[in-house]
Coordinates of C-alpha atoms in Angstrom, one line a residue:
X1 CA 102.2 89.2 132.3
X2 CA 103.9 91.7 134.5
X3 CA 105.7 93.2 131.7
X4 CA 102.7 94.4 130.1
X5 CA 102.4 98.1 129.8
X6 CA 99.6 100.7 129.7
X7 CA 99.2 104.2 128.5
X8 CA 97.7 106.8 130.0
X9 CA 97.6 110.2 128.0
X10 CA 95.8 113.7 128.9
X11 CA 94.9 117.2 126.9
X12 CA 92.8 120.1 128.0
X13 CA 90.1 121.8 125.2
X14 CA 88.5 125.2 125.5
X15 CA 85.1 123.5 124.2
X16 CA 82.4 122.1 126.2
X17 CA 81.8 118.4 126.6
X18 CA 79.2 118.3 124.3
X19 CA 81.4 120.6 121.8
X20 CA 83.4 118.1 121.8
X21 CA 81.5 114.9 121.7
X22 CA 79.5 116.1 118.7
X23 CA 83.4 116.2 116.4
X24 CA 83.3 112.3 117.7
X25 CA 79.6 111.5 117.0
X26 CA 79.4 113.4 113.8
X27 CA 80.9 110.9 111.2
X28 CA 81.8 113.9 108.9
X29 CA 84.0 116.0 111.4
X30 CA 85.2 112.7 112.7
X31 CA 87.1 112.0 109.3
X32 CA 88.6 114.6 109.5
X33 CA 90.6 114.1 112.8
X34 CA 90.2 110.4 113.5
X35 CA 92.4 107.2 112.1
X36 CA 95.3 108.5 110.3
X37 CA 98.9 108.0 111.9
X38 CA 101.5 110.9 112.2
X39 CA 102.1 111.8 108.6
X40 CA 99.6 109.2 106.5
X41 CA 96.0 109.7 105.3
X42 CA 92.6 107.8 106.1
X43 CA 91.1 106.6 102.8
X44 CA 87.5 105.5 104.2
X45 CA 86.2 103.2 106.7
X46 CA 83.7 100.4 106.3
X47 CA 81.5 98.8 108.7
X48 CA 79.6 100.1 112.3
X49 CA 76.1 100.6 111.0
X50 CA 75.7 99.7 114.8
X51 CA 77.0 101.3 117.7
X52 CA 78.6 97.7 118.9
X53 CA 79.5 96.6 115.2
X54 CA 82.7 95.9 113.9
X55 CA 84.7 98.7 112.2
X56 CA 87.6 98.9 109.8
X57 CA 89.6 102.0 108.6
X58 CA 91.8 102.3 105.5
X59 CA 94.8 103.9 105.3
X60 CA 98.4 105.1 103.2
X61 CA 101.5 105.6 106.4
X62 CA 103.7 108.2 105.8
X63 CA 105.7 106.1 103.3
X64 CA 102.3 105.7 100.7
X65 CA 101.9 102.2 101.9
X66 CA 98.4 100.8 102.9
X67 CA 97.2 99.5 106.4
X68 CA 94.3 99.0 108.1
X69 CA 92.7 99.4 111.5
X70 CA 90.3 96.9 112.3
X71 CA 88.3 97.8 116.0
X72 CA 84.7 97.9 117.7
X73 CA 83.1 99.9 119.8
X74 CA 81.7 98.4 122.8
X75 CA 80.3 100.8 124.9
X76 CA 79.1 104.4 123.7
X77 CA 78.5 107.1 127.0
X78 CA 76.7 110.2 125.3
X79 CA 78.7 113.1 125.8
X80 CA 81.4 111.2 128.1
X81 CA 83.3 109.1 125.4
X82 CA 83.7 105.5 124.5
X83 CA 85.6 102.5 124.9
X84 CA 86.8 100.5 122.1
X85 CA 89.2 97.4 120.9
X86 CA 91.9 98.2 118.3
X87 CA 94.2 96.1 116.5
X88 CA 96.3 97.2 112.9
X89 CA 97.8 95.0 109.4
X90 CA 100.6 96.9 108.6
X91 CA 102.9 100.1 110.5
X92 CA 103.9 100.6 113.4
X93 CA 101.4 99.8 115.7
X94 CA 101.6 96.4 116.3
X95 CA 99.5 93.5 115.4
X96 CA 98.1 92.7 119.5
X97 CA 94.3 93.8 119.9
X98 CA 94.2 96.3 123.1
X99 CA 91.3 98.3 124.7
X100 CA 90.8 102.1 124.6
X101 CA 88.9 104.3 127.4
X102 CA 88.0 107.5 126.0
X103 CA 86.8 110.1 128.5
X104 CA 85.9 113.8 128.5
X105 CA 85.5 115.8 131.1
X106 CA 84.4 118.7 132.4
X107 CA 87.4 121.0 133.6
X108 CA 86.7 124.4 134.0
X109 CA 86.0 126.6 131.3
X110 CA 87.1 123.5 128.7
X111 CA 87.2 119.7 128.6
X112 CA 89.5 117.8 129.6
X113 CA 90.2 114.4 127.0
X114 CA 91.7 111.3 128.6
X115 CA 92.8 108.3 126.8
X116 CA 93.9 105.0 128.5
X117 CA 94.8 101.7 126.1
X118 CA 96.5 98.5 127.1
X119 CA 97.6 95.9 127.4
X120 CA 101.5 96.9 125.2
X121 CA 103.8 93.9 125.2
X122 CA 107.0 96.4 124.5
X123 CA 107.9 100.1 125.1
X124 CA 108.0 100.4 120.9
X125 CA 104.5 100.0 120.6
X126 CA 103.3 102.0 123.3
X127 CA 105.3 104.7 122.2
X128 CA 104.1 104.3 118.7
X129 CA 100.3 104.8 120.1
X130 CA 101.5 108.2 121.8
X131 CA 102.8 109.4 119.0
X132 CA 99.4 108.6 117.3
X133 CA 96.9 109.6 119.7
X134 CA 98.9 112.9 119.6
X135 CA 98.3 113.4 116.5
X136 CA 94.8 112.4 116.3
X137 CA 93.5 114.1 119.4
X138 CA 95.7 117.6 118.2
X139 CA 93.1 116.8 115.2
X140 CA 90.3 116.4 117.6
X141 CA 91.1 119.8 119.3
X142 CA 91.1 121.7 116.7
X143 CA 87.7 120.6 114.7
X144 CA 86.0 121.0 117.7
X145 CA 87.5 124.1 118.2
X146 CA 85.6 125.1 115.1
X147 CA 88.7 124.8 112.8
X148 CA 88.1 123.5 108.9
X149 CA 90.6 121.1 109.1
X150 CA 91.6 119.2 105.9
X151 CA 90.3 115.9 104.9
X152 CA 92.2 113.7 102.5
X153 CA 89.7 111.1 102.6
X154 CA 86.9 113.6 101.6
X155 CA 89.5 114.5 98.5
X156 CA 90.1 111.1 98.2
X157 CA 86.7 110.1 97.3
X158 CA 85.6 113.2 94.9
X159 CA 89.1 112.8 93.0
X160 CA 88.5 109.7 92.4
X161 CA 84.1 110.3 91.7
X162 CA 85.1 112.1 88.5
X163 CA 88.3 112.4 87.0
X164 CA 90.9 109.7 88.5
X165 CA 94.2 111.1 86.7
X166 CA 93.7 114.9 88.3
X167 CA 93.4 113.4 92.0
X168 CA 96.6 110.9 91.9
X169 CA 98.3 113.9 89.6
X170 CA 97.2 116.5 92.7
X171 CA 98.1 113.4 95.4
X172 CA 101.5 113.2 93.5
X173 CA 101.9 117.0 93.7
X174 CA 101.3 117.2 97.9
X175 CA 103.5 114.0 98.1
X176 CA 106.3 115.4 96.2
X177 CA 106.0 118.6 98.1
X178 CA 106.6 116.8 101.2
X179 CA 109.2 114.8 100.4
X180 CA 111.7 117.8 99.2
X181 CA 111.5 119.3 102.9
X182 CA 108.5 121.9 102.0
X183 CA 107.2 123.6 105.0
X184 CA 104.1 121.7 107.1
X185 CA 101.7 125.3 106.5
X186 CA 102.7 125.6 102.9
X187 CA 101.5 121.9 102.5
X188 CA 98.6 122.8 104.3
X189 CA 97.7 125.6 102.5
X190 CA 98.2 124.0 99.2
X191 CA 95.8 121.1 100.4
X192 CA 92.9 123.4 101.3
X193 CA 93.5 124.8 98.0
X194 CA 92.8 121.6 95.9
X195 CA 89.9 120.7 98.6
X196 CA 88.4 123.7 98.1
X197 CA 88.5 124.3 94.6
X198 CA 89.3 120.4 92.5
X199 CA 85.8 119.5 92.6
X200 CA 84.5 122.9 91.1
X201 CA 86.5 122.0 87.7
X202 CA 83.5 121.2 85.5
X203 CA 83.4 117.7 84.4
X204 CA 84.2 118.1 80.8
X205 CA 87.3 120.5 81.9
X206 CA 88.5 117.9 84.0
X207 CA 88.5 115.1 81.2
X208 CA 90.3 117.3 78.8
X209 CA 92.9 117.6 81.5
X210 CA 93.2 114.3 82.3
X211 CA 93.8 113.5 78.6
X212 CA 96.6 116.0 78.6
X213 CA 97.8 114.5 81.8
X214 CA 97.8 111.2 79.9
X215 CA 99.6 112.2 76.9
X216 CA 102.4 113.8 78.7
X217 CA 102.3 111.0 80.9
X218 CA 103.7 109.1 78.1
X219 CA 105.8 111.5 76.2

């Protein structure tokens, strides 16, 4: 057991402790930061009707492929953070079931957020968590910073409410840019175009597309 490893990770916010708090306890401004790994998308989550139930989140990696996050929460401190259990099917993250403390404090003019997890059984998956919780908390920060960050699990679910073909053809669009090297704000700035404005298409508008989509689909 003494090769068992435990990270430890730190980040200051310019928000109060209960600023911040309220993007974890709100479940709508937590989709929009929490789950995902660096360069995939969260697709929903199921479970937790109860502060200690069982939770699991679905999610596309960075390749398109699915996984899931399975966890629960077992101890909720209002307005000082959580501790959790984690364990993944599929990426990078490993398959062992660890335990997350995550704190906020009060630093100044800000918050400061700490994370610890363990136990890691190799350097690979403790390293694959950093990059994570980087990318999760940098999410964090900037929705409680006030910031309308993106969701692709909120575009996920009206895309897919009323016209199928225009959400995998606008998924296949923001995939495609990425791929061929586009840069990370034009991607952005394309997304918060089709979140803003895809589910204003009148329904019989968007089934007139989607048939067009099909047709050429096949041609």
């Amino acid at each position: 057991m003494s090769d068992m490893r435990e990270l430890t990770m730190e980040w200051w916010v310019g928000q109060s402790r209960e600023q911040v708090f309220a993007a974890i306890e709100d479940p709508f401004r937590m989709r929009r930061w929490y789950g995902a790994p660096p360069g995939g998308h969260r697709l929903g989550e199921e479970g937790n009707d109860e502060e200690d139930g069982p939770f699991r989140v679905n999610l596309l990696d960075a390749k398109g492929a699915p996984l899931t996050q399975t966890g629960r929460i077992l101890e909720m401190y209002p307005r000082m953070g959580f501790l959790m259990e984690l364990s993944w099917d599929g990426g990078d993250l490993g398959h062992e079931t660890t335990r997350v403390t995550f704190t906020l404090l009060p630093d100044g003019e800000g918050t400061r957020i700490k994370i610890r997890q363990g136990p890691f059984s190799s350097r690979e998956v403790e390293e694959a968590y950093r990059a994570y919780w980087d990318v999760n908390v940098g999410r964090l920060i900037r929705v409680a910073s006030g910031e309308t960050v993106p969701c692709f699990e909120e575009f996920w679910e009206e895309s897919n409410g009323f016209v199928e073909p225009l959400g995998m053809a606008a998924y296949t669009v923001l995939a495609g840019m990425r791929e061929a090297g586009a840069a990370p704000e034009l991607i952005a700035q394309m997304e918060e175009t089709l979140y803003t404005h895809l589910s204003r298409v009148p329904e019989e508008t968007a089934k007139v597309l989607g048939t067009v989509l099909r047709a050429r689909l096949n041609q």
